[in-house]
mmCIF file with all atom_site columns, C-alpha atoms in Angstrom:
data_model
loop_
_atom_site.group_PDB
_atom_site.id
_atom_site.type_symbol
_atom_site.label_atom_id
_atom_site.label_alt_id
_atom_site.label_comp_id
_atom_site.label_asym_id
_atom_site.label_entity_id
_atom_site.label_seq_id
_atom_site.pdbx_PDB_ins_code
_atom_site.Cartn_x
_atom_site.Cartn_y
_atom_site.Cartn_z
_atom_site.occupancy
_atom_site.B_iso_or_equiv
_atom_site.pdbx_formal_charge
_atom_site.auth_seq_id
_atom_site.auth_comp_id
_atom_site.auth_asym_id
_atom_site.auth_atom_id
_atom_site.pdbx_PDB_model_num
ATOM 1   C CA . MET A 1 1   ? 6.873  33.168 41.878 1.00 93.00 ? 85  MET A CA 1
ATOM 2   C CA . ARG A 1 2   ? 7.425  34.133 38.754 1.00 96.00 ? 86  ARG A CA 1
ATOM 3   C CA . LEU A 1 3   ? 9.412  37.451 38.683 1.00 97.00 ? 87  LEU A CA 1
ATOM 4   C CA . ALA A 1 4   ? 10.018 40.031 35.442 1.00 98.00 ? 88  ALA A CA 1
ATOM 5   C CA . VAL A 1 5   ? 13.106 42.810 35.666 1.00 98.00 ? 89  VAL A CA 1
ATOM 6   C CA . PHE A 1 6   ? 13.616 45.469 33.594 1.00 98.00 ? 90  PHE A CA 1
ATOM 7   C CA . GLY A 1 7   ? 15.731 48.504 34.182 1.00 97.00 ? 91  GLY A CA 1
ATOM 8   C CA . ASP A 1 8   ? 17.425 51.020 31.810 1.00 97.00 ? 92  ASP A CA 1
ATOM 9   C CA . LEU A 1 9   ? 14.284 52.439 29.884 1.00 96.00 ? 93  LEU A CA 1
ATOM 10  C CA . HIS A 1 10  ? 14.931 55.795 29.743 1.00 95.00 ? 94  HIS A CA 1
ATOM 11  C CA . GLY A 1 11  ? 12.412 57.527 29.984 1.00 94.00 ? 95  GLY A CA 1
ATOM 12  C CA . ASN A 1 12  ? 10.302 55.025 27.264 1.00 95.00 ? 96  ASN A CA 1
ATOM 13  C CA . LEU A 1 13  ? 7.233  54.316 28.197 1.00 96.00 ? 97  LEU A CA 1
ATOM 14  C CA . ALA A 1 14  ? 6.122  52.256 24.678 1.00 95.00 ? 98  ALA A CA 1
ATOM 15  C CA . ALA A 1 15  ? 8.476  49.386 26.404 1.00 96.00 ? 99  ALA A CA 1
ATOM 16  C CA . LEU A 1 16  ? 7.517  50.067 29.489 1.00 97.00 ? 100 LEU A CA 1
ATOM 17  C CA . GLU A 1 17  ? 4.107  49.505 28.887 1.00 97.00 ? 101 GLU A CA 1
ATOM 18  C CA . ALA A 1 18  ? 5.322  46.405 26.627 1.00 96.00 ? 102 ALA A CA 1
ATOM 19  C CA . VAL A 1 19  ? 7.149  44.958 29.126 1.00 98.00 ? 103 VAL A CA 1
ATOM 20  C CA . LEU A 1 20  ? 4.135  45.319 31.163 1.00 98.00 ? 104 LEU A CA 1
ATOM 21  C CA . ARG A 1 21  ? 1.496  43.438 29.228 1.00 97.00 ? 105 ARG A CA 1
ATOM 22  C CA . ASP A 1 22  ? 4.197  41.097 28.244 1.00 98.00 ? 106 ASP A CA 1
ATOM 23  C CA . ALA A 1 23  ? 4.444  39.817 32.744 1.00 98.00 ? 107 ALA A CA 1
ATOM 24  C CA . GLN A 1 24  ? 0.952  39.659 32.677 1.00 98.00 ? 108 GLN A CA 1
ATOM 25  C CA . ARG A 1 25  ? 0.368  37.251 29.020 1.00 98.00 ? 109 ARG A CA 1
ATOM 26  C CA . ARG A 1 26  ? 4.225  35.153 30.827 1.00 97.00 ? 110 ARG A CA 1
ATOM 27  C CA . GLY A 1 27  ? 1.873  35.583 33.896 1.00 97.00 ? 111 GLY A CA 1
ATOM 28  C CA . ALA A 1 28  ? 4.176  36.844 35.965 1.00 98.00 ? 112 ALA A CA 1
ATOM 29  C CA . ASP A 1 29  ? 3.454  37.437 39.911 1.00 96.00 ? 113 ASP A CA 1
ATOM 30  C CA . GLY A 1 30  ? 5.328  40.520 39.514 1.00 96.00 ? 114 GLY A CA 1
ATOM 31  C CA . LEU A 1 31  ? 8.023  43.095 38.265 1.00 98.00 ? 115 LEU A CA 1
ATOM 32  C CA . VAL A 1 32  ? 11.194 44.717 39.513 1.00 98.00 ? 116 VAL A CA 1
ATOM 33  C CA . HIS A 1 33  ? 12.760 47.550 37.673 1.00 98.00 ? 117 HIS A CA 1
ATOM 34  C CA . LEU A 1 34  ? 17.093 48.651 38.042 1.00 98.00 ? 118 LEU A CA 1
ATOM 35  C CA . GLY A 1 35  ? 16.609 52.036 37.839 1.00 97.00 ? 119 GLY A CA 1
ATOM 36  C CA . ASP A 1 36  ? 17.941 54.239 34.967 1.00 97.00 ? 120 ASP A CA 1
ATOM 37  C CA . LEU A 1 37  ? 14.344 55.243 34.473 1.00 96.00 ? 121 LEU A CA 1
ATOM 38  C CA . LEU A 1 38  ? 14.142 58.111 33.138 1.00 94.00 ? 122 LEU A CA 1
ATOM 39  C CA . GLY A 1 39  ? 16.214 59.785 29.463 1.00 91.00 ? 123 GLY A CA 1
ATOM 40  C CA . GLU A 1 40  ? 17.079 62.729 28.548 1.00 80.00 ? 124 GLU A CA 1
ATOM 41  C CA . GLY A 1 41  ? 15.642 64.660 25.748 1.00 75.00 ? 125 GLY A CA 1
ATOM 42  C CA . PRO A 1 42  ? 12.191 65.099 24.281 1.00 77.00 ? 126 PRO A CA 1
ATOM 43  C CA . GLY A 1 43  ? 11.105 61.890 24.059 1.00 81.00 ? 127 GLY A CA 1
ATOM 44  C CA . ALA A 1 44  ? 11.839 61.351 26.907 1.00 88.00 ? 128 ALA A CA 1
ATOM 45  C CA . GLN A 1 45  ? 7.849  60.829 29.097 1.00 94.00 ? 129 GLN A CA 1
ATOM 46  C CA . ASP A 1 46  ? 9.880  60.900 32.940 1.00 93.00 ? 130 ASP A CA 1
ATOM 47  C CA . ALA A 1 47  ? 7.022  61.625 34.369 1.00 93.00 ? 131 ALA A CA 1
ATOM 48  C CA . ALA A 1 48  ? 4.150  59.107 33.098 1.00 95.00 ? 132 ALA A CA 1
ATOM 49  C CA . VAL A 1 49  ? 7.208  56.051 33.467 1.00 96.00 ? 133 VAL A CA 1
ATOM 50  C CA . VAL A 1 50  ? 7.184  56.878 37.158 1.00 96.00 ? 134 VAL A CA 1
ATOM 51  C CA . GLY A 1 51  ? 3.113  57.343 37.309 1.00 96.00 ? 135 GLY A CA 1
ATOM 52  C CA . LEU A 1 52  ? 2.424  54.016 35.494 1.00 97.00 ? 136 LEU A CA 1
ATOM 53  C CA . LEU A 1 53  ? 4.900  52.421 37.723 1.00 97.00 ? 137 LEU A CA 1
ATOM 54  C CA . LEU A 1 54  ? 3.252  54.031 40.652 1.00 96.00 ? 138 LEU A CA 1
ATOM 55  C CA . GLN A 1 55  ? -0.073 52.424 39.478 1.00 97.00 ? 139 GLN A CA 1
ATOM 56  C CA . HIS A 1 56  ? 1.296  49.269 39.351 1.00 97.00 ? 140 HIS A CA 1
ATOM 57  C CA . GLY A 1 57  ? 3.002  49.628 42.904 1.00 97.00 ? 141 GLY A CA 1
ATOM 58  C CA . ILE A 1 58  ? 6.319  47.821 41.232 1.00 98.00 ? 142 ILE A CA 1
ATOM 59  C CA . PRO A 1 59  ? 9.702  48.642 43.783 1.00 98.00 ? 143 PRO A CA 1
ATOM 60  C CA . GLY A 1 60  ? 12.628 48.532 42.457 1.00 98.00 ? 144 GLY A CA 1
ATOM 61  C CA . VAL A 1 61  ? 16.535 50.359 42.611 1.00 98.00 ? 145 VAL A CA 1
ATOM 62  C CA . VAL A 1 62  ? 18.053 53.898 41.739 1.00 97.00 ? 146 VAL A CA 1
ATOM 63  C CA . GLY A 1 63  ? 20.215 54.115 39.171 1.00 97.00 ? 147 GLY A CA 1
ATOM 64  C CA . ASP A 1 64  ? 22.614 56.411 38.228 1.00 96.00 ? 148 ASP A CA 1
ATOM 65  C CA . ALA A 1 65  ? 20.460 58.369 35.750 1.00 94.00 ? 149 ALA A CA 1
ATOM 66  C CA . GLU A 1 66  ? 17.257 59.166 38.743 1.00 95.00 ? 150 GLU A CA 1
ATOM 67  C CA . LEU A 1 67  ? 20.771 60.020 40.698 1.00 95.00 ? 151 LEU A CA 1
ATOM 68  C CA . ASP A 1 68  ? 21.777 62.775 37.349 1.00 93.00 ? 152 ASP A CA 1
ATOM 69  C CA . TRP A 1 69  ? 17.872 64.184 37.275 1.00 91.00 ? 153 TRP A CA 1
ATOM 70  C CA . LEU A 1 70  ? 17.973 65.173 41.010 1.00 92.00 ? 154 LEU A CA 1
ATOM 71  C CA . GLU A 1 71  ? 21.859 66.806 40.676 1.00 91.00 ? 155 GLU A CA 1
ATOM 72  C CA . ARG A 1 72  ? 20.006 69.306 38.156 1.00 86.00 ? 156 ARG A CA 1
ATOM 73  C CA . HIS A 1 73  ? 16.460 69.382 39.344 1.00 77.00 ? 157 HIS A CA 1
ATOM 74  C CA . GLY A 1 74  ? 16.388 68.773 42.824 1.00 62.00 ? 158 GLY A CA 1
ATOM 75  C CA . ARG A 1 75  ? 12.570 70.907 43.284 1.00 48.00 ? 159 ARG A CA 1
ATOM 76  C CA . GLU A 1 76  ? 12.528 71.457 39.348 1.00 44.00 ? 160 GLU A CA 1
ATOM 77  C CA . PRO A 1 77  ? 9.652  70.599 38.005 1.00 41.00 ? 161 PRO A CA 1
ATOM 78  C CA . ALA A 1 78  ? 9.736  67.681 35.648 1.00 44.00 ? 162 ALA A CA 1
ATOM 79  C CA . GLY A 1 79  ? 10.514 67.522 32.096 1.00 45.00 ? 163 GLY A CA 1
ATOM 80  C CA . GLY A 1 80  ? 7.136  68.386 30.384 1.00 47.00 ? 164 GLY A CA 1
ATOM 81  C CA . GLY A 1 81  ? 4.909  67.607 33.166 1.00 51.00 ? 165 GLY A CA 1
ATOM 82  C CA . GLY A 1 82  ? 4.023  70.571 35.634 1.00 53.00 ? 166 GLY A CA 1
ATOM 83  C CA . PRO A 1 83  ? 4.578  71.027 38.599 1.00 54.00 ? 167 PRO A CA 1
ATOM 84  C CA . SER A 1 84  ? 2.426  68.479 40.612 1.00 65.00 ? 168 SER A CA 1
ATOM 85  C CA . GLU A 1 85  ? 4.280  66.262 38.523 1.00 73.00 ? 169 GLU A CA 1
ATOM 86  C CA . GLY A 1 86  ? 8.007  67.187 39.202 1.00 77.00 ? 170 GLY A CA 1
ATOM 87  C CA . ALA A 1 87  ? 7.326  66.551 42.235 1.00 87.00 ? 171 ALA A CA 1
ATOM 88  C CA . GLN A 1 88  ? 5.023  63.744 41.623 1.00 87.00 ? 172 GLN A CA 1
ATOM 89  C CA . VAL A 1 89  ? 8.841  62.652 40.102 1.00 90.00 ? 173 VAL A CA 1
ATOM 90  C CA . GLU A 1 90  ? 11.033 63.640 42.908 1.00 91.00 ? 174 GLU A CA 1
ATOM 91  C CA . GLY A 1 91  ? 9.278  61.517 45.504 1.00 92.00 ? 175 GLY A CA 1
ATOM 92  C CA . PHE A 1 92  ? 9.802  58.455 44.157 1.00 94.00 ? 176 PHE A CA 1
ATOM 93  C CA . LEU A 1 93  ? 13.425 59.276 43.026 1.00 94.00 ? 177 LEU A CA 1
ATOM 94  C CA . ARG A 1 94  ? 14.129 60.410 46.543 1.00 94.00 ? 178 ARG A CA 1
ATOM 95  C CA . GLY A 1 95  ? 12.240 56.595 48.238 1.00 95.00 ? 179 GLY A CA 1
ATOM 96  C CA . LEU A 1 96  ? 14.190 54.304 45.616 1.00 97.00 ? 180 LEU A CA 1
ATOM 97  C CA . PRO A 1 97  ? 16.618 52.630 47.950 1.00 97.00 ? 181 PRO A CA 1
ATOM 98  C CA . ALA A 1 98  ? 20.296 51.832 46.263 1.00 96.00 ? 182 ALA A CA 1
ATOM 99  C CA . GLN A 1 99  ? 19.342 48.061 46.515 1.00 97.00 ? 183 GLN A CA 1
ATOM 100 C CA . LEU A 1 100 ? 15.951 45.599 47.448 1.00 97.00 ? 184 LEU A CA 1
ATOM 101 C CA . ALA A 1 101 ? 16.637 41.904 48.401 1.00 97.00 ? 185 ALA A CA 1
ATOM 102 C CA . VAL A 1 102 ? 13.801 39.597 48.157 1.00 95.00 ? 186 VAL A CA 1
ATOM 103 C CA . GLU A 1 103 ? 13.878 35.704 49.578 1.00 95.00 ? 187 GLU A CA 1
ATOM 104 C CA . GLU A 1 104 ? 12.208 33.636 47.613 1.00 92.00 ? 188 GLU A CA 1
ATOM 105 C CA . ALA A 1 105 ? 12.126 29.232 47.643 1.00 89.00 ? 189 ALA A CA 1
ATOM 106 C CA . GLY A 1 106 ? 15.084 29.788 49.832 1.00 92.00 ? 190 GLY A CA 1
ATOM 107 C CA . VAL A 1 107 ? 17.168 31.325 47.127 1.00 95.00 ? 191 VAL A CA 1
ATOM 108 C CA . ARG A 1 108 ? 18.384 34.316 47.585 1.00 97.00 ? 192 ARG A CA 1
ATOM 109 C CA . PHE A 1 109 ? 17.276 37.571 45.206 1.00 98.00 ? 193 PHE A CA 1
ATOM 110 C CA . LEU A 1 110 ? 19.856 41.197 45.883 1.00 98.00 ? 194 LEU A CA 1
ATOM 111 C CA . PHE A 1 111 ? 18.857 44.044 42.911 1.00 98.00 ? 195 PHE A CA 1
ATOM 112 C CA . ALA A 1 112 ? 21.076 47.165 42.105 1.00 98.00 ? 196 ALA A CA 1
ATOM 113 C CA . HIS A 1 113 ? 21.473 48.888 39.420 1.00 98.00 ? 197 HIS A CA 1
ATOM 114 C CA . ALA A 1 114 ? 24.853 48.950 39.088 1.00 97.00 ? 198 ALA A CA 1
ATOM 115 C CA . SER A 1 115 ? 25.786 47.557 41.247 1.00 96.00 ? 199 SER A CA 1
ATOM 116 C CA . PRO A 1 116 ? 25.218 46.547 45.478 1.00 95.00 ? 200 PRO A CA 1
ATOM 117 C CA . ALA A 1 117 ? 28.528 48.971 45.515 1.00 91.00 ? 201 ALA A CA 1
ATOM 118 C CA . GLY A 1 118 ? 26.260 52.244 44.330 1.00 93.00 ? 202 GLY A CA 1
ATOM 119 C CA . PRO A 1 119 ? 23.948 52.526 41.000 1.00 95.00 ? 203 PRO A CA 1
ATOM 120 C CA . ARG A 1 120 ? 27.559 54.150 39.445 1.00 93.00 ? 204 ARG A CA 1
ATOM 121 C CA . GLU A 1 121 ? 29.767 51.048 39.869 1.00 92.00 ? 205 GLU A CA 1
ATOM 122 C CA . GLU A 1 122 ? 31.125 50.077 36.493 1.00 86.00 ? 206 GLU A CA 1
ATOM 123 C CA . GLY A 1 123 ? 33.062 45.930 36.714 1.00 87.00 ? 207 GLY A CA 1
ATOM 124 C CA . LEU A 1 124 ? 31.232 43.508 38.016 1.00 90.00 ? 208 LEU A CA 1
ATOM 125 C CA . GLY A 1 125 ? 30.376 41.776 34.796 1.00 86.00 ? 209 GLY A CA 1
ATOM 126 C CA . GLU A 1 126 ? 34.530 41.472 34.147 1.00 91.00 ? 210 GLU A CA 1
ATOM 127 C CA . LEU A 1 127 ? 35.605 39.455 37.675 1.00 93.00 ? 211 LEU A CA 1
ATOM 128 C CA . ALA A 1 128 ? 37.494 36.696 37.651 1.00 94.00 ? 212 ALA A CA 1
ATOM 129 C CA . GLU A 1 129 ? 34.801 33.742 38.571 1.00 93.00 ? 213 GLU A CA 1
ATOM 130 C CA . ASP A 1 130 ? 36.510 33.165 41.796 1.00 95.00 ? 214 ASP A CA 1
ATOM 131 C CA . GLU A 1 131 ? 36.409 37.542 42.550 1.00 96.00 ? 215 GLU A CA 1
ATOM 132 C CA . LEU A 1 132 ? 32.429 37.158 41.427 1.00 95.00 ? 216 LEU A CA 1
ATOM 133 C CA . LEU A 1 133 ? 31.984 34.439 44.118 1.00 96.00 ? 217 LEU A CA 1
ATOM 134 C CA . ARG A 1 134 ? 33.558 36.242 46.960 1.00 96.00 ? 218 ARG A CA 1
ATOM 135 C CA . PHE A 1 135 ? 31.786 39.232 46.058 1.00 95.00 ? 219 PHE A CA 1
ATOM 136 C CA . LEU A 1 136 ? 28.371 37.566 45.817 1.00 95.00 ? 220 LEU A CA 1
ATOM 137 C CA . GLU A 1 137 ? 29.151 35.603 48.947 1.00 96.00 ? 221 GLU A CA 1
ATOM 138 C CA . GLY A 1 138 ? 30.242 39.005 50.400 1.00 96.00 ? 222 GLY A CA 1
ATOM 139 C CA . CYS A 1 139 ? 27.377 40.811 49.892 1.00 95.00 ? 223 CYS A CA 1
ATOM 140 C CA . GLY A 1 140 ? 24.802 38.034 50.687 1.00 95.00 ? 224 GLY A CA 1
ATOM 141 C CA . ALA A 1 141 ? 23.149 37.038 47.158 1.00 96.00 ? 225 ALA A CA 1
ATOM 142 C CA . ASP A 1 142 ? 22.978 34.270 45.834 1.00 97.00 ? 226 ASP A CA 1
ATOM 143 C CA . VAL A 1 143 ? 21.319 35.740 42.331 1.00 98.00 ? 227 VAL A CA 1
ATOM 144 C CA . LEU A 1 144 ? 22.464 38.604 42.050 1.00 98.00 ? 228 LEU A CA 1
ATOM 145 C CA . THR A 1 145 ? 20.254 40.513 39.064 1.00 98.00 ? 229 THR A CA 1
ATOM 146 C CA . VAL A 1 146 ? 22.270 44.181 38.174 1.00 98.00 ? 230 VAL A CA 1
ATOM 147 C CA . GLY A 1 147 ? 21.375 46.104 35.276 1.00 97.00 ? 231 GLY A CA 1
ATOM 148 C CA . HIS A 1 148 ? 23.112 49.682 33.811 1.00 96.00 ? 232 HIS A CA 1
ATOM 149 C CA . THR A 1 149 ? 25.438 47.790 31.120 1.00 94.00 ? 233 THR A CA 1
ATOM 150 C CA . HIS A 1 150 ? 22.463 47.622 28.018 1.00 94.00 ? 234 HIS A CA 1
ATOM 151 C CA . ARG A 1 151 ? 23.699 43.899 28.117 1.00 94.00 ? 235 ARG A CA 1
ATOM 152 C CA . PRO A 1 152 ? 21.782 40.818 28.774 1.00 95.00 ? 236 PRO A CA 1
ATOM 153 C CA . LEU A 1 153 ? 24.328 38.402 30.883 1.00 96.00 ? 237 LEU A CA 1
ATOM 154 C CA . VAL A 1 154 ? 24.028 35.192 32.414 1.00 96.00 ? 238 VAL A CA 1
ATOM 155 C CA . ARG A 1 155 ? 27.220 33.879 34.345 1.00 96.00 ? 239 ARG A CA 1
ATOM 156 C CA . ARG A 1 156 ? 28.072 31.863 36.329 1.00 95.00 ? 240 ARG A CA 1
ATOM 157 C CA . ALA A 1 157 ? 29.651 32.218 39.809 1.00 96.00 ? 241 ALA A CA 1
ATOM 158 C CA . GLY A 1 158 ? 30.278 28.439 41.871 1.00 94.00 ? 242 GLY A CA 1
ATOM 159 C CA . SER A 1 159 ? 26.334 28.145 42.668 1.00 94.00 ? 243 SER A CA 1
ATOM 160 C CA . ARG A 1 160 ? 25.377 32.024 42.001 1.00 96.00 ? 244 ARG A CA 1
ATOM 161 C CA . LEU A 1 161 ? 23.945 34.124 39.758 1.00 97.00 ? 245 LEU A CA 1
ATOM 162 C CA . LEU A 1 162 ? 24.890 37.687 38.438 1.00 97.00 ? 246 LEU A CA 1
ATOM 163 C CA . LEU A 1 163 ? 22.113 38.398 36.080 1.00 98.00 ? 247 LEU A CA 1
ATOM 164 C CA . ASN A 1 164 ? 21.435 41.675 33.462 1.00 97.00 ? 248 ASN A CA 1
ATOM 165 C CA . PRO A 1 165 ? 18.205 41.567 31.841 1.00 98.00 ? 249 PRO A CA 1
ATOM 166 C CA . GLY A 1 166 ? 19.526 44.357 29.056 1.00 96.00 ? 250 GLY A CA 1
ATOM 167 C CA . SER A 1 167 ? 18.237 47.478 28.701 1.00 96.00 ? 251 SER A CA 1
ATOM 168 C CA . ALA A 1 168 ? 13.749 47.615 28.823 1.00 97.00 ? 252 ALA A CA 1
ATOM 169 C CA . GLY A 1 169 ? 14.203 50.996 26.620 1.00 93.00 ? 253 GLY A CA 1
ATOM 170 C CA . GLY A 1 170 ? 17.063 51.634 24.825 1.00 76.00 ? 254 GLY A CA 1
ATOM 171 C CA . GLY A 1 171 ? 18.226 49.518 21.304 1.00 77.00 ? 255 GLY A CA 1
ATOM 172 C CA . GLU A 1 172 ? 16.253 47.449 18.897 1.00 84.00 ? 256 GLU A CA 1
ATOM 173 C CA . ALA A 1 173 ? 14.628 45.430 21.098 1.00 93.00 ? 257 ALA A CA 1
ATOM 174 C CA . VAL A 1 174 ? 13.212 45.233 24.330 1.00 96.00 ? 258 VAL A CA 1
ATOM 175 C CA . SER A 1 175 ? 14.468 43.417 26.611 1.00 97.00 ? 259 SER A CA 1
ATOM 176 C CA . TYR A 1 176 ? 13.843 42.418 30.451 1.00 98.00 ? 260 TYR A CA 1
ATOM 177 C CA . LEU A 1 177 ? 14.037 38.593 32.443 1.00 98.00 ? 261 LEU A CA 1
ATOM 178 C CA . LEU A 1 178 ? 11.568 36.069 33.545 1.00 98.00 ? 262 LEU A CA 1
ATOM 179 C CA . LEU A 1 179 ? 13.067 34.364 36.966 1.00 97.00 ? 263 LEU A CA 1
ATOM 180 C CA . ASP A 1 180 ? 10.692 31.512 38.067 1.00 96.00 ? 264 ASP A CA 1
ATOM 181 C CA . THR A 1 181 ? 11.161 29.653 41.349 1.00 94.00 ? 265 THR A CA 1
ATOM 182 C CA . ALA A 1 182 ? 8.228  27.538 41.054 1.00 91.00 ? 266 ALA A CA 1
ATOM 183 C CA . GLU A 1 183 ? 10.719 24.294 39.966 1.00 89.00 ? 267 GLU A CA 1
ATOM 184 C CA . GLY A 1 184 ? 13.999 25.296 41.076 1.00 90.00 ? 268 GLY A CA 1
ATOM 185 C CA . LEU A 1 185 ? 15.740 28.915 39.591 1.00 94.00 ? 269 LEU A CA 1
ATOM 186 C CA . GLN A 1 186 ? 14.254 29.226 35.427 1.00 96.00 ? 270 GLN A CA 1
ATOM 187 C CA . VAL A 1 187 ? 16.096 32.533 34.194 1.00 97.00 ? 271 VAL A CA 1
ATOM 188 C CA . GLY A 1 188 ? 14.802 33.031 30.982 1.00 97.00 ? 272 GLY A CA 1
ATOM 189 C CA . HIS A 1 189 ? 16.107 36.128 28.966 1.00 97.00 ? 273 HIS A CA 1
ATOM 190 C CA . VAL A 1 190 ? 12.657 37.976 27.109 1.00 97.00 ? 274 VAL A CA 1
ATOM 191 C CA . ARG A 1 191 ? 13.364 40.321 23.552 1.00 96.00 ? 275 ARG A CA 1
ATOM 192 C CA . LEU A 1 192 ? 10.380 42.070 22.500 1.00 96.00 ? 276 LEU A CA 1
ATOM 193 C CA . PRO A 1 193 ? 10.541 43.893 19.053 1.00 93.00 ? 277 PRO A CA 1
ATOM 194 C CA . ALA A 1 194 ? 11.218 48.142 20.269 1.00 88.00 ? 278 ALA A CA 1
ATOM 195 C CA . PRO A 1 195 ? 8.296  49.685 19.992 1.00 83.00 ? 279 PRO A CA 1
ATOM 196 C CA . VAL A 1 196 ? 8.223  52.585 17.493 1.00 61.00 ? 280 VAL A CA 1
#
């Protein structure tokens, strides 16, 4: 299985399209998102981002941006869209779990936005190795993949891994992860030029 994992789009539709094209070109069997799909301001294309994720059936988890959107908007339409688009965004957001577990080739993957403890939790990357190992054992993950910090990360604790793809939707590049279990676990960070 080759899985493309991305997060932190922040309403950047062009970045999502770039990830989809590149993941397909690289032979990804599936994609998973790590939340913070929505953005703020006039450039955010939240309804279009959600529509494209729904069109491709891409599973994922809720981020703090989605929780903030639900707190701010409730049943109001999404910015730039009509009531039906707002209802589609809201329905999508309310259906997102806090974490997503997948087992493939004997590897237990766990996906969350900031932490399995919640989308607003901080500091996993700063844990000492023994603390991180206990945390990963406690949540039952061989590989925990989170977003939130926008910083690419590969960190080993014993035989377990903590990964972060970086931000797909912000900065100078579009960043995502390719996880491949065809011949053991291979992890690759992919960086694409940021779409104009």
